């Protein structure tokens, strides 16, 4: 592993990254915020082997590959609760030094985790994605309540889905609205 740090325009890409990417015949992972390395070396890397360009902001000029974290999860996995919790940690960022957000973030993680597990356990394979979870979060109030009631009846994931729904539905209306708003804010990028 190596890293290069220098000012913009100092030649990191042209002098170090691109020659390395073109010169090695093994797997590489390049963080390329501006898409410059993908534009310069993407075609040559495709001739070496399978190349994936994750480009959600369409800056590289290459079609973006995608990754569905729910794709490999199964309803009967003993790790489903832990996997969902890890994913919610990645989705809901706790800003350093902002302890006032801690409660809202933890509650957003709790409902997100429940929705993720519900999606894995109760949706058809082609609907198991974060896009479906985002769809849940943006349902009308009546439809969201109906979904949460379905979750309460679920015995999947060792009862974790039902407990997440119970936790959310046990909140006062204003607190529930704030938690939902926070979960929506942290997943807005999925739209």
Tab-separated table of C-alpha atoms in Angstrom:
chain	number	residue	atom	x	y	z
A	1	UNK	CA	0.000	0.000	0.000
A	2	UNK	CA	1.140	3.492	-0.669
A	3	UNK	CA	-0.249	6.976	-0.702
A	4	UNK	CA	0.787	10.200	-2.361
A	5	UNK	CA	-0.086	13.626	-1.042
A	6	UNK	CA	0.651	16.841	-2.886
A	7	UNK	CA	-1.059	20.041	-3.966
A	8	UNK	CA	-3.468	20.188	-6.911
A	9	UNK	CA	-1.620	20.155	-10.222
A	10	UNK	CA	1.606	18.799	-8.691
A	11	UNK	CA	1.589	15.743	-10.980
A	12	UNK	CA	0.380	12.982	-8.666
A	13	UNK	CA	-1.869	11.443	-11.323
A	14	UNK	CA	0.397	11.767	-14.344
A	15	UNK	CA	3.626	11.093	-12.492
A	16	UNK	CA	2.642	8.350	-10.092
A	17	UNK	CA	-0.919	7.015	-10.267
A	18	UNK	CA	-1.404	6.504	-14.012
A	19	UNK	CA	2.033	4.906	-14.655
A	20	UNK	CA	1.430	2.552	-11.726
A	21	UNK	CA	-2.100	1.649	-12.827
A	22	UNK	CA	-0.871	0.974	-16.371
A	23	UNK	CA	2.216	-0.916	-15.259
A	24	UNK	CA	0.780	-3.491	-12.877
A	25	UNK	CA	-1.169	-6.529	-13.999
A	26	UNK	CA	-2.919	-7.088	-10.689
A	27	UNK	CA	-5.940	-5.590	-8.974
A	28	UNK	CA	-5.766	-1.944	-8.000
A	29	UNK	CA	-8.116	0.370	-6.167
A	30	UNK	CA	-7.815	4.048	-6.998
A	31	UNK	CA	-9.770	6.798	-5.270
A	32	UNK	CA	-10.304	9.242	-8.096
A	33	UNK	CA	-12.644	12.047	-7.051
A	34	UNK	CA	-12.316	14.005	-10.273
A	35	UNK	CA	-12.384	10.989	-12.637
A	36	UNK	CA	-9.065	11.979	-14.254
A	37	UNK	CA	-7.361	8.631	-13.709
A	38	UNK	CA	-10.348	6.684	-15.024
A	39	UNK	CA	-10.446	8.874	-18.134
A	40	UNK	CA	-6.707	8.460	-18.759
A	41	UNK	CA	-6.170	4.812	-17.863
A	42	UNK	CA	-9.639	3.194	-17.844
A	43	UNK	CA	-9.459	1.856	-21.402
A	44	UNK	CA	-5.996	0.372	-20.916
A	45	UNK	CA	-7.051	-1.210	-17.601
A	46	UNK	CA	-9.983	-2.879	-19.390
A	47	UNK	CA	-7.476	-4.575	-21.699
A	48	UNK	CA	-5.621	-5.902	-18.627
A	49	UNK	CA	-8.763	-7.294	-17.020
A	50	UNK	CA	-12.119	-6.561	-15.477
A	51	UNK	CA	-12.393	-2.898	-14.538
A	52	UNK	CA	-15.076	-1.268	-12.424
A	53	UNK	CA	-15.479	2.486	-12.220
A	54	UNK	CA	-17.768	3.537	-9.378
A	55	UNK	CA	-18.819	6.989	-10.482
A	56	UNK	CA	-22.068	8.063	-8.811
A	57	UNK	CA	-21.488	11.705	-9.774
A	58	UNK	CA	-20.664	10.969	-13.429
A	59	UNK	CA	-17.321	12.796	-13.502
A	60	UNK	CA	-15.209	10.143	-15.271
A	61	UNK	CA	-17.056	9.843	-18.572
A	62	UNK	CA	-17.269	6.075	-18.018
A	63	UNK	CA	-20.515	4.257	-17.261
A	64	UNK	CA	-20.691	3.746	-13.534
A	65	UNK	CA	-20.542	0.282	-12.077
A	66	UNK	CA	-22.779	-0.334	-9.121
A	67	UNK	CA	-22.667	-2.289	-5.917
A	68	UNK	CA	-25.661	-3.537	-3.994
A	69	UNK	CA	-24.606	-4.342	-0.415
A	70	UNK	CA	-27.843	-6.303	0.141
A	71	UNK	CA	-27.231	-8.587	-2.829
A	72	UNK	CA	-25.312	-11.248	-0.934
A	73	UNK	CA	-27.321	-11.191	2.264
A	74	UNK	CA	-29.854	-13.918	2.939
A	75	UNK	CA	-32.865	-13.935	5.257
A	76	UNK	CA	-31.518	-16.934	7.182
A	77	UNK	CA	-28.075	-15.445	7.834
A	78	UNK	CA	-27.060	-15.419	11.483
A	79	UNK	CA	-25.113	-12.226	10.759
A	80	UNK	CA	-28.005	-10.265	9.241
A	81	UNK	CA	-28.509	-8.016	12.270
A	82	UNK	CA	-24.790	-7.265	12.518
A	83	UNK	CA	-24.520	-6.697	8.761
A	84	UNK	CA	-27.466	-4.278	8.845
A	85	UNK	CA	-25.954	-2.449	11.832
A	86	UNK	CA	-22.617	-2.087	10.006
A	87	UNK	CA	-24.364	-0.695	6.956
A	88	UNK	CA	-26.339	1.823	9.022
A	89	UNK	CA	-23.057	2.982	10.582
A	90	UNK	CA	-21.844	3.776	7.066
A	91	UNK	CA	-25.090	5.499	6.072
A	92	UNK	CA	-25.626	7.631	9.175
A	93	UNK	CA	-22.512	9.628	9.874
A	94	UNK	CA	-21.898	10.957	13.361
A	95	UNK	CA	-20.212	14.355	12.975
A	96	UNK	CA	-17.237	14.657	15.330
A	97	UNK	CA	-17.965	16.778	18.369
A	98	UNK	CA	-21.711	17.028	17.755
A	99	UNK	CA	-23.093	15.010	20.637
A	100	UNK	CA	-26.438	16.779	20.229
A	101	UNK	CA	-27.006	14.656	17.098
A	102	UNK	CA	-26.142	11.358	18.829
A	103	UNK	CA	-29.689	10.466	19.918
A	104	UNK	CA	-31.219	11.264	16.532
A	105	UNK	CA	-28.507	9.402	14.670
A	106	UNK	CA	-28.813	6.315	16.876
A	107	UNK	CA	-32.580	6.256	16.414
A	108	UNK	CA	-32.198	6.769	12.655
A	109	UNK	CA	-29.787	3.812	12.591
A	110	UNK	CA	-32.290	1.693	14.517
A	111	UNK	CA	-35.162	2.240	12.087
A	112	UNK	CA	-32.863	1.983	9.059
A	113	UNK	CA	-31.507	-1.323	10.334
A	114	UNK	CA	-35.024	-2.663	10.752
A	115	UNK	CA	-36.034	-1.510	7.270
A	116	UNK	CA	-32.897	-3.031	5.744
A	117	UNK	CA	-33.555	-6.379	7.419
A	118	UNK	CA	-37.218	-6.255	6.379
A	119	UNK	CA	-36.142	-5.622	2.799
A	120	UNK	CA	-33.742	-8.591	2.825
A	121	UNK	CA	-36.229	-10.940	4.478
A	122	UNK	CA	-39.483	-9.968	2.794
A	123	UNK	CA	-38.747	-8.526	-0.649
A	124	UNK	CA	-38.157	-10.449	-3.863
A	125	UNK	CA	-34.470	-10.686	-4.735
A	126	UNK	CA	-34.749	-8.043	-7.481
A	127	UNK	CA	-36.121	-5.513	-4.941
A	128	UNK	CA	-33.490	-6.092	-2.247
A	129	UNK	CA	-31.580	-2.834	-2.436
A	130	UNK	CA	-31.002	0.444	-0.660
A	131	UNK	CA	-33.272	2.051	-3.264
A	132	UNK	CA	-36.141	0.003	-1.835
A	133	UNK	CA	-35.169	1.016	1.700
A	134	UNK	CA	-35.206	4.659	0.570
A	135	UNK	CA	-38.628	4.036	-0.958
A	136	UNK	CA	-39.838	2.806	2.448
A	137	UNK	CA	-38.512	5.947	4.139
A	138	UNK	CA	-40.417	8.203	1.757
A	139	UNK	CA	-43.779	6.444	1.872
A	140	UNK	CA	-46.850	8.473	2.744
A	141	UNK	CA	-47.597	8.463	6.487
A	142	UNK	CA	-50.446	5.942	6.124
A	143	UNK	CA	-48.384	3.564	3.992
A	144	UNK	CA	-45.379	3.870	6.309
A	145	UNK	CA	-47.579	3.018	9.296
A	146	UNK	CA	-48.899	-0.039	7.420
A	147	UNK	CA	-45.331	-1.114	6.631
A	148	UNK	CA	-44.295	-0.712	10.264
A	149	UNK	CA	-47.278	-2.829	11.321
A	150	UNK	CA	-46.136	-5.542	8.875
A	151	UNK	CA	-42.694	-5.308	10.423
A	152	UNK	CA	-44.206	-5.779	13.901
A	153	UNK	CA	-45.670	-9.086	12.713
A	154	UNK	CA	-42.381	-10.343	11.271
A	155	UNK	CA	-40.516	-13.073	13.112
A	156	UNK	CA	-37.621	-12.933	10.630
A	157	UNK	CA	-34.089	-11.972	11.657
A	158	UNK	CA	-34.645	-13.434	15.107
A	159	UNK	CA	-37.316	-10.837	15.875
A	160	UNK	CA	-35.020	-7.869	15.211
A	161	UNK	CA	-37.343	-6.471	12.531
A	162	UNK	CA	-40.320	-6.486	14.890
A	163	UNK	CA	-38.270	-4.887	17.672
A	164	UNK	CA	-37.109	-2.085	15.348
A	165	UNK	CA	-40.730	-1.364	14.373
A	166	UNK	CA	-41.877	-1.494	18.009
A	167	UNK	CA	-39.102	0.901	19.029
A	168	UNK	CA	-40.119	3.391	16.332
A	169	UNK	CA	-43.882	3.089	16.863
A	170	UNK	CA	-43.408	3.540	20.608
A	171	UNK	CA	-42.154	7.076	20.110
A	172	UNK	CA	-44.251	10.203	20.497
A	173	UNK	CA	-45.321	11.680	17.157
A	174	UNK	CA	-42.848	14.583	17.229
A	175	UNK	CA	-39.900	12.372	18.146
A	176	UNK	CA	-40.842	9.796	15.487
A	177	UNK	CA	-41.097	12.555	12.883
A	178	UNK	CA	-37.636	13.848	13.827
A	179	UNK	CA	-36.130	10.357	13.686
A	180	UNK	CA	-37.719	9.691	10.306
A	181	UNK	CA	-36.520	13.061	9.024
A	182	UNK	CA	-32.983	12.253	10.145
A	183	UNK	CA	-33.047	8.846	8.444
A	184	UNK	CA	-34.353	10.502	5.287
A	185	UNK	CA	-31.616	13.149	5.416
A	186	UNK	CA	-28.860	10.551	5.673
A	187	UNK	CA	-30.242	8.519	2.761
A	188	UNK	CA	-31.184	11.396	0.456
A	189	UNK	CA	-28.238	10.584	-1.825
A	190	UNK	CA	-30.028	7.345	-2.794
A	191	UNK	CA	-32.599	9.346	-4.760
